[in-house]
Amino acid sequence: MRILLVEDDRLLGDGIRAGLQQAGFAVDWAQDGRAAELALAGEAYDAVVLDLGLPRLSGMEVLARARAARNAVPVLILTARDTVPDRIAGLDAGADDYLVKPFDLGELQARLRALIRRGQRQAEPLLRHGALQLDPAARRLSWEGRPVELSAREFAVLHALLANAGRVLSKAQLEEKLYGWGEEIESNAIEVFVHHLRRKLAPELIRTVRGVGYMIRKETA
Ligand code: CA
């Protein structure tokens, strides 16, 4: 899952980015409002963590412009402004959630997972598919009740495919979900992760749609 972090405080931004990466998110970090606006126009994110007091363009303005451009990405406002009118203004401007600094990193991670679930219209926190059960919060996977060890990237590929079951994800779309800005991507990385997943789980679980990408079939109830 790919997050846009918008925060001008370097120390705080660095800490949040590290914390989110540790929880398995790919993170792009924009340090001013214009950079955030550009990022939102050019990339598809699963969620945005938005500070309000920003150089060049305020967080509220970034949010208003994104919504005016019909960008429906889930947005969590993260700010020291904690008066009730501030919160009302933020939510009314199109934010989906609000967290006041100082905050707990674990709570931020959990709120992002909840926002992403809601964005995907998924009520259940666990993703299930046949004998497979993926827990995004605990970062655990089990197959027929037994735990399966996956690397962070393998887990992220499987998570993206399960969350989009029935839809084909291209290699580029998967790379977007796995890597933040400045992270080097090996040209055949996705193929390698898919190969490992098939070996650890079942060869037929992930289908290759030639020339398009990969998919996991939607389960029919
Ligand atoms: Ca700020």
mmCIF file with all atom_site columns, C-alpha atoms and ligand atoms in Angstrom:
data_model
loop_
_atom_site.group_PDB
_atom_site.id
_atom_site.type_symbol
_atom_site.label_atom_id
_atom_site.label_alt_id
_atom_site.label_comp_id
_atom_site.label_asym_id
_atom_site.label_entity_id
_atom_site.label_seq_id
_atom_site.pdbx_PDB_ins_code
_atom_site.Cartn_x
_atom_site.Cartn_y
_atom_site.Cartn_z
_atom_site.occupancy
_atom_site.B_iso_or_equiv
_atom_site.pdbx_formal_charge
_atom_site.auth_seq_id
_atom_site.auth_comp_id
_atom_site.auth_asym_id
_atom_site.auth_atom_id
_atom_site.pdbx_PDB_model_num
ATOM   1   C  CA . MET A 1 1   ? 0.000   0.000   0.000   1.00 0.00 ? 1   MET A CA 1
ATOM   2   C  CA . ARG A 1 2   ? 1.372   3.361   -0.974  1.00 0.00 ? 2   ARG A CA 1
ATOM   3   C  CA . ILE A 1 3   ? 1.067   6.439   1.214   1.00 0.00 ? 3   ILE A CA 1
ATOM   4   C  CA . LEU A 1 4   ? 1.760   10.092  0.465   1.00 0.00 ? 4   LEU A CA 1
ATOM   5   C  CA . LEU A 1 5   ? 3.145   11.742  3.584   1.00 0.00 ? 5   LEU A CA 1
ATOM   6   C  CA . VAL A 1 6   ? 2.904   15.554  3.535   1.00 0.00 ? 6   VAL A CA 1
ATOM   7   C  CA . GLU A 1 7   ? 4.920   17.059  6.377   1.00 0.00 ? 7   GLU A CA 1
ATOM   8   C  CA . ASP A 1 8   ? 7.365   19.980  6.423   1.00 0.00 ? 8   ASP A CA 1
ATOM   9   C  CA . ASP A 1 9   ? 8.924   19.178  9.800   1.00 0.00 ? 9   ASP A CA 1
ATOM   10  C  CA . ARG A 1 10  ? 11.990  17.124  8.847   1.00 0.00 ? 10  ARG A CA 1
ATOM   11  C  CA . LEU A 1 11  ? 12.465  15.347  12.136  1.00 0.00 ? 11  LEU A CA 1
ATOM   12  C  CA . LEU A 1 12  ? 8.808   14.421  12.464  1.00 0.00 ? 12  LEU A CA 1
ATOM   13  C  CA . GLY A 1 13  ? 8.500   13.513  8.783   1.00 0.00 ? 13  GLY A CA 1
ATOM   14  C  CA . ASP A 1 14  ? 11.528  11.265  9.008   1.00 0.00 ? 14  ASP A CA 1
ATOM   15  C  CA . GLY A 1 15  ? 10.089  9.491   12.041  1.00 0.00 ? 15  GLY A CA 1
ATOM   16  C  CA . ILE A 1 16  ? 6.654   9.018   10.479  1.00 0.00 ? 16  ILE A CA 1
ATOM   17  C  CA . ARG A 1 17  ? 8.133   7.742   7.229   1.00 0.00 ? 17  ARG A CA 1
ATOM   18  C  CA . ALA A 1 18  ? 10.302  5.207   9.058   1.00 0.00 ? 18  ALA A CA 1
ATOM   19  C  CA . GLY A 1 19  ? 7.357   4.088   11.186  1.00 0.00 ? 19  GLY A CA 1
ATOM   20  C  CA . LEU A 1 20  ? 5.081   3.620   8.191   1.00 0.00 ? 20  LEU A CA 1
ATOM   21  C  CA . GLN A 1 21  ? 7.758   1.781   6.221   1.00 0.00 ? 21  GLN A CA 1
ATOM   22  C  CA . GLN A 1 22  ? 8.254   -0.517  9.172   1.00 0.00 ? 22  GLN A CA 1
ATOM   23  C  CA . ALA A 1 23  ? 4.523   -1.279  9.073   1.00 0.00 ? 23  ALA A CA 1
ATOM   24  C  CA . GLY A 1 24  ? 4.917   -2.291  5.423   1.00 0.00 ? 24  GLY A CA 1
ATOM   25  C  CA . PHE A 1 25  ? 3.725   0.854   3.644   1.00 0.00 ? 25  PHE A CA 1
ATOM   26  C  CA . ALA A 1 26  ? 5.572   2.350   0.685   1.00 0.00 ? 26  ALA A CA 1
ATOM   27  C  CA . VAL A 1 27  ? 5.943   6.057   1.510   1.00 0.00 ? 27  VAL A CA 1
ATOM   28  C  CA . ASP A 1 28  ? 6.441   9.135   -0.671  1.00 0.00 ? 28  ASP A CA 1
ATOM   29  C  CA . TRP A 1 29  ? 7.295   12.176  1.416   1.00 0.00 ? 29  TRP A CA 1
ATOM   30  C  CA . ALA A 1 30  ? 6.351   15.654  0.167   1.00 0.00 ? 30  ALA A CA 1
ATOM   31  C  CA . GLN A 1 31  ? 7.724   18.521  2.262   1.00 0.00 ? 31  GLN A CA 1
ATOM   32  C  CA . ASP A 1 32  ? 5.558   21.373  0.988   1.00 0.00 ? 32  ASP A CA 1
ATOM   33  C  CA . GLY A 1 33  ? 2.070   21.905  -0.357  1.00 0.00 ? 33  GLY A CA 1
ATOM   34  C  CA . ARG A 1 34  ? 3.044   22.255  -4.005  1.00 0.00 ? 34  ARG A CA 1
ATOM   35  C  CA . ALA A 1 35  ? 5.067   19.057  -3.975  1.00 0.00 ? 35  ALA A CA 1
ATOM   36  C  CA . ALA A 1 36  ? 2.034   17.340  -2.460  1.00 0.00 ? 36  ALA A CA 1
ATOM   37  C  CA . GLU A 1 37  ? -0.260  18.732  -5.134  1.00 0.00 ? 37  GLU A CA 1
ATOM   38  C  CA . LEU A 1 38  ? 2.080   17.503  -7.887  1.00 0.00 ? 38  LEU A CA 1
ATOM   39  C  CA . ALA A 1 39  ? 2.411   14.077  -6.303  1.00 0.00 ? 39  ALA A CA 1
ATOM   40  C  CA . LEU A 1 40  ? -1.360  13.719  -6.019  1.00 0.00 ? 40  LEU A CA 1
ATOM   41  C  CA . ALA A 1 41  ? -1.828  14.701  -9.646  1.00 0.00 ? 41  ALA A CA 1
ATOM   42  C  CA . GLY A 1 42  ? 0.733   12.168  -10.849 1.00 0.00 ? 42  GLY A CA 1
ATOM   43  C  CA . GLU A 1 43  ? 0.434   9.088   -8.670  1.00 0.00 ? 43  GLU A CA 1
ATOM   44  C  CA . ALA A 1 44  ? -2.284  6.826   -7.309  1.00 0.00 ? 44  ALA A CA 1
ATOM   45  C  CA . TYR A 1 45  ? -2.063  6.568   -3.522  1.00 0.00 ? 45  TYR A CA 1
ATOM   46  C  CA . ASP A 1 46  ? -3.917  4.321   -1.128  1.00 0.00 ? 46  ASP A CA 1
ATOM   47  C  CA . ALA A 1 47  ? -4.020  7.112   1.476   1.00 0.00 ? 47  ALA A CA 1
ATOM   48  C  CA . VAL A 1 48  ? -2.564  10.542  2.336   1.00 0.00 ? 48  VAL A CA 1
ATOM   49  C  CA . VAL A 1 49  ? -1.238  11.759  5.695   1.00 0.00 ? 49  VAL A CA 1
ATOM   50  C  CA . LEU A 1 50  ? -1.576  15.535  5.531   1.00 0.00 ? 50  LEU A CA 1
ATOM   51  C  CA . ASP A 1 51  ? -0.102  18.210  7.784   1.00 0.00 ? 51  ASP A CA 1
ATOM   52  C  CA . LEU A 1 52  ? -1.977  21.533  7.616   1.00 0.00 ? 52  LEU A CA 1
ATOM   53  C  CA . GLY A 1 53  ? 0.705   24.166  8.259   1.00 0.00 ? 53  GLY A CA 1
ATOM   54  C  CA . LEU A 1 54  ? 2.871   23.822  5.145   1.00 0.00 ? 54  LEU A CA 1
ATOM   55  C  CA . PRO A 1 55  ? 5.083   26.127  3.064   1.00 0.00 ? 55  PRO A CA 1
ATOM   56  C  CA . ARG A 1 56  ? 3.957   27.185  -0.453  1.00 0.00 ? 56  ARG A CA 1
ATOM   57  C  CA . LEU A 1 57  ? 0.406   25.822  -0.196  1.00 0.00 ? 57  LEU A CA 1
ATOM   58  C  CA . SER A 1 58  ? -1.540  25.029  2.979   1.00 0.00 ? 58  SER A CA 1
ATOM   59  C  CA . GLY A 1 59  ? -2.736  21.536  3.720   1.00 0.00 ? 59  GLY A CA 1
ATOM   60  C  CA . MET A 1 60  ? -6.351  22.708  3.543   1.00 0.00 ? 60  MET A CA 1
ATOM   61  C  CA . GLU A 1 61  ? -5.686  24.101  0.061   1.00 0.00 ? 61  GLU A CA 1
ATOM   62  C  CA . VAL A 1 62  ? -3.987  20.863  -1.038  1.00 0.00 ? 62  VAL A CA 1
ATOM   63  C  CA . LEU A 1 63  ? -7.042  18.950  0.155   1.00 0.00 ? 63  LEU A CA 1
ATOM   64  C  CA . ALA A 1 64  ? -9.532  21.332  -1.465  1.00 0.00 ? 64  ALA A CA 1
ATOM   65  C  CA . ARG A 1 65  ? -7.709  21.139  -4.814  1.00 0.00 ? 65  ARG A CA 1
ATOM   66  C  CA . ALA A 1 66  ? -7.489  17.342  -4.722  1.00 0.00 ? 66  ALA A CA 1
ATOM   67  C  CA . ARG A 1 67  ? -11.216 17.046  -4.040  1.00 0.00 ? 67  ARG A CA 1
ATOM   68  C  CA . ALA A 1 68  ? -12.015 19.640  -6.728  1.00 0.00 ? 68  ALA A CA 1
ATOM   69  C  CA . ALA A 1 69  ? -10.018 17.451  -9.151  1.00 0.00 ? 69  ALA A CA 1
ATOM   70  C  CA . ARG A 1 70  ? -12.255 14.509  -8.099  1.00 0.00 ? 70  ARG A CA 1
ATOM   71  C  CA . ASN A 1 71  ? -9.432  12.740  -6.340  1.00 0.00 ? 71  ASN A CA 1
ATOM   72  C  CA . ALA A 1 72  ? -11.175 10.486  -3.805  1.00 0.00 ? 72  ALA A CA 1
ATOM   73  C  CA . VAL A 1 73  ? -8.014  9.224   -2.053  1.00 0.00 ? 73  VAL A CA 1
ATOM   74  C  CA . PRO A 1 74  ? -8.556  8.759   1.713   1.00 0.00 ? 74  PRO A CA 1
ATOM   75  C  CA . VAL A 1 75  ? -6.959  11.679  3.595   1.00 0.00 ? 75  VAL A CA 1
ATOM   76  C  CA . LEU A 1 76  ? -5.944  11.743  7.241   1.00 0.00 ? 76  LEU A CA 1
ATOM   77  C  CA . ILE A 1 77  ? -5.116  15.188  8.598   1.00 0.00 ? 77  ILE A CA 1
ATOM   78  C  CA . LEU A 1 78  ? -2.265  15.211  11.073  1.00 0.00 ? 78  LEU A CA 1
ATOM   79  C  CA . THR A 1 79  ? -1.886  18.491  12.855  1.00 0.00 ? 79  THR A CA 1
ATOM   80  C  CA . ALA A 1 80  ? -1.243  20.360  16.067  1.00 0.00 ? 80  ALA A CA 1
ATOM   81  C  CA . ARG A 1 81  ? -4.408  22.404  15.511  1.00 0.00 ? 81  ARG A CA 1
ATOM   82  C  CA . ASP A 1 82  ? -6.801  20.662  17.782  1.00 0.00 ? 82  ASP A CA 1
ATOM   83  C  CA . THR A 1 83  ? -9.687  23.026  18.384  1.00 0.00 ? 83  THR A CA 1
ATOM   84  C  CA . VAL A 1 84  ? -13.110 21.709  17.540  1.00 0.00 ? 84  VAL A CA 1
ATOM   85  C  CA . PRO A 1 85  ? -13.684 24.310  14.755  1.00 0.00 ? 85  PRO A CA 1
ATOM   86  C  CA . ASP A 1 86  ? -10.368 23.236  13.159  1.00 0.00 ? 86  ASP A CA 1
ATOM   87  C  CA . ARG A 1 87  ? -11.430 19.602  13.130  1.00 0.00 ? 87  ARG A CA 1
ATOM   88  C  CA . ILE A 1 88  ? -14.841 20.447  11.719  1.00 0.00 ? 88  ILE A CA 1
ATOM   89  C  CA . ALA A 1 89  ? -13.251 22.558  8.985   1.00 0.00 ? 89  ALA A CA 1
ATOM   90  C  CA . GLY A 1 90  ? -10.829 19.776  8.070   1.00 0.00 ? 90  GLY A CA 1
ATOM   91  C  CA . LEU A 1 91  ? -13.493 17.094  7.863   1.00 0.00 ? 91  LEU A CA 1
ATOM   92  C  CA . ASP A 1 92  ? -15.857 19.380  5.971   1.00 0.00 ? 92  ASP A CA 1
ATOM   93  C  CA . ALA A 1 93  ? -13.090 20.164  3.470   1.00 0.00 ? 93  ALA A CA 1
ATOM   94  C  CA . GLY A 1 94  ? -13.027 16.480  2.527   1.00 0.00 ? 94  GLY A CA 1
ATOM   95  C  CA . ALA A 1 95  ? -10.700 14.824  5.029   1.00 0.00 ? 95  ALA A CA 1
ATOM   96  C  CA . ASP A 1 96  ? -11.633 11.321  6.135   1.00 0.00 ? 96  ASP A CA 1
ATOM   97  C  CA . ASP A 1 97  ? -9.927  11.302  9.504   1.00 0.00 ? 97  ASP A CA 1
ATOM   98  C  CA . TYR A 1 98  ? -8.079  13.583  11.881  1.00 0.00 ? 98  TYR A CA 1
ATOM   99  C  CA . LEU A 1 99  ? -5.236  12.908  14.293  1.00 0.00 ? 99  LEU A CA 1
ATOM   100 C  CA . VAL A 1 100 ? -3.811  15.537  16.650  1.00 0.00 ? 100 VAL A CA 1
ATOM   101 C  CA . LYS A 1 101 ? -0.088  15.881  17.361  1.00 0.00 ? 101 LYS A CA 1
ATOM   102 C  CA . PRO A 1 102 ? 1.486   14.505  19.444  1.00 0.00 ? 102 PRO A CA 1
ATOM   103 C  CA . PHE A 1 103 ? 0.117   11.142  18.414  1.00 0.00 ? 103 PHE A CA 1
ATOM   104 C  CA . ASP A 1 104 ? 0.984   7.494   18.709  1.00 0.00 ? 104 ASP A CA 1
ATOM   105 C  CA . LEU A 1 105 ? 2.573   5.917   15.628  1.00 0.00 ? 105 LEU A CA 1
ATOM   106 C  CA . GLY A 1 106 ? 0.681   2.682   16.198  1.00 0.00 ? 106 GLY A CA 1
ATOM   107 C  CA . GLU A 1 107 ? -2.599  4.585   16.161  1.00 0.00 ? 107 GLU A CA 1
ATOM   108 C  CA . LEU A 1 108 ? -1.639  6.338   12.919  1.00 0.00 ? 108 LEU A CA 1
ATOM   109 C  CA . GLN A 1 109 ? -0.865  2.974   11.293  1.00 0.00 ? 109 GLN A CA 1
ATOM   110 C  CA . ALA A 1 110 ? -4.162  1.487   12.488  1.00 0.00 ? 110 ALA A CA 1
ATOM   111 C  CA . ARG A 1 111 ? -6.167  4.491   11.287  1.00 0.00 ? 111 ARG A CA 1
ATOM   112 C  CA . LEU A 1 112 ? -4.515  4.264   7.867   1.00 0.00 ? 112 LEU A CA 1
ATOM   113 C  CA . ARG A 1 113 ? -5.388  0.594   7.603   1.00 0.00 ? 113 ARG A CA 1
ATOM   114 C  CA . ALA A 1 114 ? -8.986  1.416   8.522   1.00 0.00 ? 114 ALA A CA 1
ATOM   115 C  CA . LEU A 1 115 ? -9.130  4.222   5.926   1.00 0.00 ? 115 LEU A CA 1
ATOM   116 C  CA . ILE A 1 116 ? -7.691  1.977   3.217   1.00 0.00 ? 116 ILE A CA 1
ATOM   117 C  CA . ARG A 1 117 ? -10.203 -0.764  4.072   1.00 0.00 ? 117 ARG A CA 1
ATOM   118 C  CA . ARG A 1 118 ? -13.038 1.705   3.833   1.00 0.00 ? 118 ARG A CA 1
ATOM   119 C  CA . GLY A 1 119 ? -11.701 3.034   0.535   1.00 0.00 ? 119 GLY A CA 1
ATOM   120 C  CA . GLN A 1 120 ? -11.796 -0.518  -0.792  1.00 0.00 ? 120 GLN A CA 1
ATOM   121 C  CA . ARG A 1 121 ? -15.268 -1.083  0.713   1.00 0.00 ? 121 ARG A CA 1
ATOM   122 C  CA . GLN A 1 122 ? -13.952 -3.894  2.794   1.00 0.00 ? 122 GLN A CA 1
ATOM   123 C  CA . ALA A 1 123 ? -15.458 -4.203  6.281   1.00 0.00 ? 123 ALA A CA 1
ATOM   124 C  CA . GLU A 1 124 ? -13.467 -7.209  7.425   1.00 0.00 ? 124 GLU A CA 1
ATOM   125 C  CA . PRO A 1 125 ? -9.932  -6.413  8.655   1.00 0.00 ? 125 PRO A CA 1
ATOM   126 C  CA . LEU A 1 126 ? -8.668  -9.838  7.558   1.00 0.00 ? 126 LEU A CA 1
ATOM   127 C  CA . LEU A 1 127 ? -8.402  -10.721 3.883   1.00 0.00 ? 127 LEU A CA 1
ATOM   128 C  CA . ARG A 1 128 ? -9.467  -14.259 3.119   1.00 0.00 ? 128 ARG A CA 1
ATOM   129 C  CA . HIS A 1 129 ? -9.223  -16.265 -0.045  1.00 0.00 ? 129 HIS A CA 1
ATOM   130 C  CA . GLY A 1 130 ? -9.886  -19.985 0.073   1.00 0.00 ? 130 GLY A CA 1
ATOM   131 C  CA . ALA A 1 131 ? -7.455  -21.458 2.574   1.00 0.00 ? 131 ALA A CA 1
ATOM   132 C  CA . LEU A 1 132 ? -5.517  -18.208 2.710   1.00 0.00 ? 132 LEU A CA 1
ATOM   133 C  CA . GLN A 1 133 ? -5.888  -15.623 5.468   1.00 0.00 ? 133 GLN A CA 1
ATOM   134 C  CA . LEU A 1 134 ? -3.919  -12.369 5.465   1.00 0.00 ? 134 LEU A CA 1
ATOM   135 C  CA . ASP A 1 135 ? -3.847  -10.058 8.475   1.00 0.00 ? 135 ASP A CA 1
ATOM   136 C  CA . PRO A 1 136 ? -2.563  -6.617  7.400   1.00 0.00 ? 136 PRO A CA 1
ATOM   137 C  CA . ALA A 1 137 ? -2.276  -5.298  10.973  1.00 0.00 ? 137 ALA A CA 1
ATOM   138 C  CA . ALA A 1 138 ? -0.244  -8.171  12.364  1.00 0.00 ? 138 ALA A CA 1
ATOM   139 C  CA . ARG A 1 139 ? 1.447   -8.690  8.973   1.00 0.00 ? 139 ARG A CA 1
ATOM   140 C  CA . ARG A 1 140 ? 0.717   -12.377 9.204   1.00 0.00 ? 140 ARG A CA 1
ATOM   141 C  CA . LEU A 1 141 ? -0.293  -14.860 6.567   1.00 0.00 ? 141 LEU A CA 1
ATOM   142 C  CA . SER A 1 142 ? -1.680  -18.326 7.089   1.00 0.00 ? 142 SER A CA 1
ATOM   143 C  CA . TRP A 1 143 ? -2.465  -21.048 4.593   1.00 0.00 ? 143 TRP A CA 1
ATOM   144 C  CA . GLU A 1 144 ? -4.796  -23.820 5.749   1.00 0.00 ? 144 GLU A CA 1
ATOM   145 C  CA . GLY A 1 145 ? -4.335  -22.533 9.302   1.00 0.00 ? 145 GLY A CA 1
ATOM   146 C  CA . ARG A 1 146 ? -0.556  -22.737 9.210   1.00 0.00 ? 146 ARG A CA 1
ATOM   147 C  CA . PRO A 1 147 ? 1.630   -19.610 9.271   1.00 0.00 ? 147 PRO A CA 1
ATOM   148 C  CA . VAL A 1 148 ? 3.590   -18.819 6.079   1.00 0.00 ? 148 VAL A CA 1
ATOM   149 C  CA . GLU A 1 149 ? 6.764   -16.739 6.237   1.00 0.00 ? 149 GLU A CA 1
ATOM   150 C  CA . LEU A 1 150 ? 6.900   -14.015 3.608   1.00 0.00 ? 150 LEU A CA 1
ATOM   151 C  CA . SER A 1 151 ? 9.334   -11.175 3.048   1.00 0.00 ? 151 SER A CA 1
ATOM   152 C  CA . ALA A 1 152 ? 7.922   -7.651  3.415   1.00 0.00 ? 152 ALA A CA 1
ATOM   153 C  CA . ARG A 1 153 ? 7.757   -7.216  -0.382  1.00 0.00 ? 153 ARG A CA 1
ATOM   154 C  CA . GLU A 1 154 ? 6.169   -10.600 -0.989  1.00 0.00 ? 154 GLU A CA 1
ATOM   155 C  CA . PHE A 1 155 ? 3.580   -9.768  1.653   1.00 0.00 ? 155 PHE A CA 1
ATOM   156 C  CA . ALA A 1 156 ? 2.898   -6.402  -0.022  1.00 0.00 ? 156 ALA A CA 1
ATOM   157 C  CA . VAL A 1 157 ? 2.418   -8.009  -3.469  1.00 0.00 ? 157 VAL A CA 1
ATOM   158 C  CA . LEU A 1 158 ? 0.012   -10.588 -2.074  1.00 0.00 ? 158 LEU A CA 1
ATOM   159 C  CA . HIS A 1 159 ? -1.842  -7.929  -0.060  1.00 0.00 ? 159 HIS A CA 1
ATOM   160 C  CA . ALA A 1 160 ? -2.338  -5.756  -3.153  1.00 0.00 ? 160 ALA A CA 1
ATOM   161 C  CA . LEU A 1 161 ? -3.546  -8.694  -5.274  1.00 0.00 ? 161 LEU A CA 1
ATOM   162 C  CA . LEU A 1 162 ? -5.940  -9.948  -2.587  1.00 0.00 ? 162 LEU A CA 1
ATOM   163 C  CA . ALA A 1 163 ? -7.331  -6.455  -1.951  1.00 0.00 ? 163 ALA A CA 1
ATOM   164 C  CA . ASN A 1 164 ? -8.003  -6.204  -5.699  1.00 0.00 ? 164 ASN A CA 1
ATOM   165 C  CA . ALA A 1 165 ? -9.187  -9.775  -6.274  1.00 0.00 ? 165 ALA A CA 1
ATOM   166 C  CA . GLY A 1 166 ? -10.850 -10.114 -9.655  1.00 0.00 ? 166 GLY A CA 1
ATOM   167 C  CA . ARG A 1 167 ? -8.888  -7.200  -11.116 1.00 0.00 ? 167 ARG A CA 1
ATOM   168 C  CA . VAL A 1 168 ? -5.663  -7.389  -13.070 1.00 0.00 ? 168 VAL A CA 1
ATOM   169 C  CA . LEU A 1 169 ? -2.824  -5.317  -11.606 1.00 0.00 ? 169 LEU A CA 1
ATOM   170 C  CA . SER A 1 170 ? -0.045  -4.361  -13.978 1.00 0.00 ? 170 SER A CA 1
ATOM   171 C  CA . LYS A 1 171 ? 3.592   -4.644  -13.026 1.00 0.00 ? 171 LYS A CA 1
ATOM   172 C  CA . ALA A 1 172 ? 3.744   -0.840  -12.824 1.00 0.00 ? 172 ALA A CA 1
ATOM   173 C  CA . GLN A 1 173 ? 0.724   -0.711  -10.507 1.00 0.00 ? 173 GLN A CA 1
ATOM   174 C  CA . LEU A 1 174 ? 2.302   -3.299  -8.217  1.00 0.00 ? 174 LEU A CA 1
ATOM   175 C  CA . GLU A 1 175 ? 5.608   -1.433  -8.223  1.00 0.00 ? 175 GLU A CA 1
ATOM   176 C  CA . GLU A 1 176 ? 3.746   1.743   -7.246  1.00 0.00 ? 176 GLU A CA 1
ATOM   177 C  CA . LYS A 1 177 ? 2.268   -0.008  -4.245  1.00 0.00 ? 177 LYS A CA 1
ATOM   178 C  CA . LEU A 1 178 ? 5.622   -1.411  -3.157  1.00 0.00 ? 178 LEU A CA 1
ATOM   179 C  CA . TYR A 1 179 ? 8.100   1.359   -3.610  1.00 0.00 ? 179 TYR A CA 1
ATOM   180 C  CA . GLY A 1 180 ? 8.297   4.967   -2.433  1.00 0.00 ? 180 GLY A CA 1
ATOM   181 C  CA . TRP A 1 181 ? 10.265  7.727   -4.116  1.00 0.00 ? 181 TRP A CA 1
ATOM   182 C  CA . GLY A 1 182 ? 13.958  7.114   -4.467  1.00 0.00 ? 182 GLY A CA 1
ATOM   183 C  CA . GLU A 1 183 ? 13.746  3.404   -3.752  1.00 0.00 ? 183 GLU A CA 1
ATOM   184 C  CA . GLU A 1 184 ? 15.520  1.407   -6.398  1.00 0.00 ? 184 GLU A CA 1
ATOM   185 C  CA . ILE A 1 185 ? 13.395  -1.125  -8.262  1.00 0.00 ? 185 ILE A CA 1
ATOM   186 C  CA . GLU A 1 186 ? 15.021  -4.130  -9.889  1.00 0.00 ? 186 GLU A CA 1
ATOM   187 C  CA . SER A 1 187 ? 13.537  -4.572  -13.346 1.00 0.00 ? 187 SER A CA 1
ATOM   188 C  CA . ASN A 1 188 ? 12.256  -8.108  -12.731 1.00 0.00 ? 188 ASN A CA 1
ATOM   189 C  CA . ALA A 1 189 ? 11.468  -7.655  -9.027  1.00 0.00 ? 189 ALA A CA 1
ATOM   190 C  CA . ILE A 1 190 ? 7.725   -8.204  -9.314  1.00 0.00 ? 190 ILE A CA 1
ATOM   191 C  CA . GLU A 1 191 ? 8.191   -11.412 -11.345 1.00 0.00 ? 191 GLU A CA 1
ATOM   192 C  CA . VAL A 1 192 ? 10.533  -12.692 -8.660  1.00 0.00 ? 192 VAL A CA 1
ATOM   193 C  CA . PHE A 1 193 ? 8.093   -11.914 -5.823  1.00 0.00 ? 193 PHE A CA 1
ATOM   194 C  CA . VAL A 1 194 ? 5.239   -13.596 -7.710  1.00 0.00 ? 194 VAL A CA 1
ATOM   195 C  CA . HIS A 1 195 ? 7.449   -16.624 -8.356  1.00 0.00 ? 195 HIS A CA 1
ATOM   196 C  CA . HIS A 1 196 ? 8.239   -16.890 -4.629  1.00 0.00 ? 196 HIS A CA 1
ATOM   197 C  CA . LEU A 1 197 ? 4.579   -16.530 -3.681  1.00 0.00 ? 197 LEU A CA 1
ATOM   198 C  CA . ARG A 1 198 ? 3.549   -19.283 -6.068  1.00 0.00 ? 198 ARG A CA 1
ATOM   199 C  CA . ARG A 1 199 ? 6.242   -21.547 -4.683  1.00 0.00 ? 199 ARG A CA 1
ATOM   200 C  CA . LYS A 1 200 ? 5.315   -20.856 -1.030  1.00 0.00 ? 200 LYS A CA 1
ATOM   201 C  CA . LEU A 1 201 ? 1.544   -21.016 -1.563  1.00 0.00 ? 201 LEU A CA 1
ATOM   202 C  CA . ALA A 1 202 ? 0.061   -22.589 -4.666  1.00 0.00 ? 202 ALA A CA 1
ATOM   203 C  CA . PRO A 1 203 ? 1.209   -22.313 -8.287  1.00 0.00 ? 203 PRO A CA 1
ATOM   204 C  CA . GLU A 1 204 ? -2.313  -21.541 -9.534  1.00 0.00 ? 204 GLU A CA 1
ATOM   205 C  CA . LEU A 1 205 ? -3.149  -18.849 -6.944  1.00 0.00 ? 205 LEU A CA 1
ATOM   206 C  CA . ILE A 1 206 ? -1.743  -15.914 -8.900  1.00 0.00 ? 206 ILE A CA 1
ATOM   207 C  CA . ARG A 1 207 ? -2.650  -15.850 -12.565 1.00 0.00 ? 207 ARG A CA 1
ATOM   208 C  CA . THR A 1 208 ? -0.446  -14.213 -15.152 1.00 0.00 ? 208 THR A CA 1
ATOM   209 C  CA . VAL A 1 209 ? -2.499  -12.227 -17.642 1.00 0.00 ? 209 VAL A CA 1
ATOM   210 C  CA . ARG A 1 210 ? -0.075  -12.098 -20.509 1.00 0.00 ? 210 ARG A CA 1
ATOM   211 C  CA . GLY A 1 211 ? 0.993   -8.617  -21.513 1.00 0.00 ? 211 GLY A CA 1
ATOM   212 C  CA . VAL A 1 212 ? -1.194  -7.060  -18.804 1.00 0.00 ? 212 VAL A CA 1
ATOM   213 C  CA . GLY A 1 213 ? -0.196  -8.186  -15.339 1.00 0.00 ? 213 GLY A CA 1
ATOM   214 C  CA . TYR A 1 214 ? -1.253  -10.429 -12.491 1.00 0.00 ? 214 TYR A CA 1
ATOM   215 C  CA . MET A 1 215 ? -4.467  -11.230 -10.720 1.00 0.00 ? 215 MET A CA 1
ATOM   216 C  CA . ILE A 1 216 ? -6.039  -13.364 -8.059  1.00 0.00 ? 216 ILE A CA 1
ATOM   217 C  CA . ARG A 1 217 ? -9.492  -14.579 -9.034  1.00 0.00 ? 217 ARG A CA 1
ATOM   218 C  CA . LYS A 1 218 ? -12.390 -13.224 -7.068  1.00 0.00 ? 218 LYS A CA 1
ATOM   219 C  CA . GLU A 1 219 ? -13.987 -15.873 -4.931  1.00 0.00 ? 219 GLU A CA 1
ATOM   220 C  CA . THR A 1 220 ? -17.533 -16.728 -5.779  1.00 0.00 ? 220 THR A CA 1
ATOM   221 C  CA . ALA A 1 221 ? -19.569 -17.289 -2.650  1.00 0.00 ? 221 ALA A CA 1
HETATM 222 CA CA . CA  B 2 .   ? 3.814   21.912  9.506   1.00 0.00 ? 1   CA  B CA 1
#
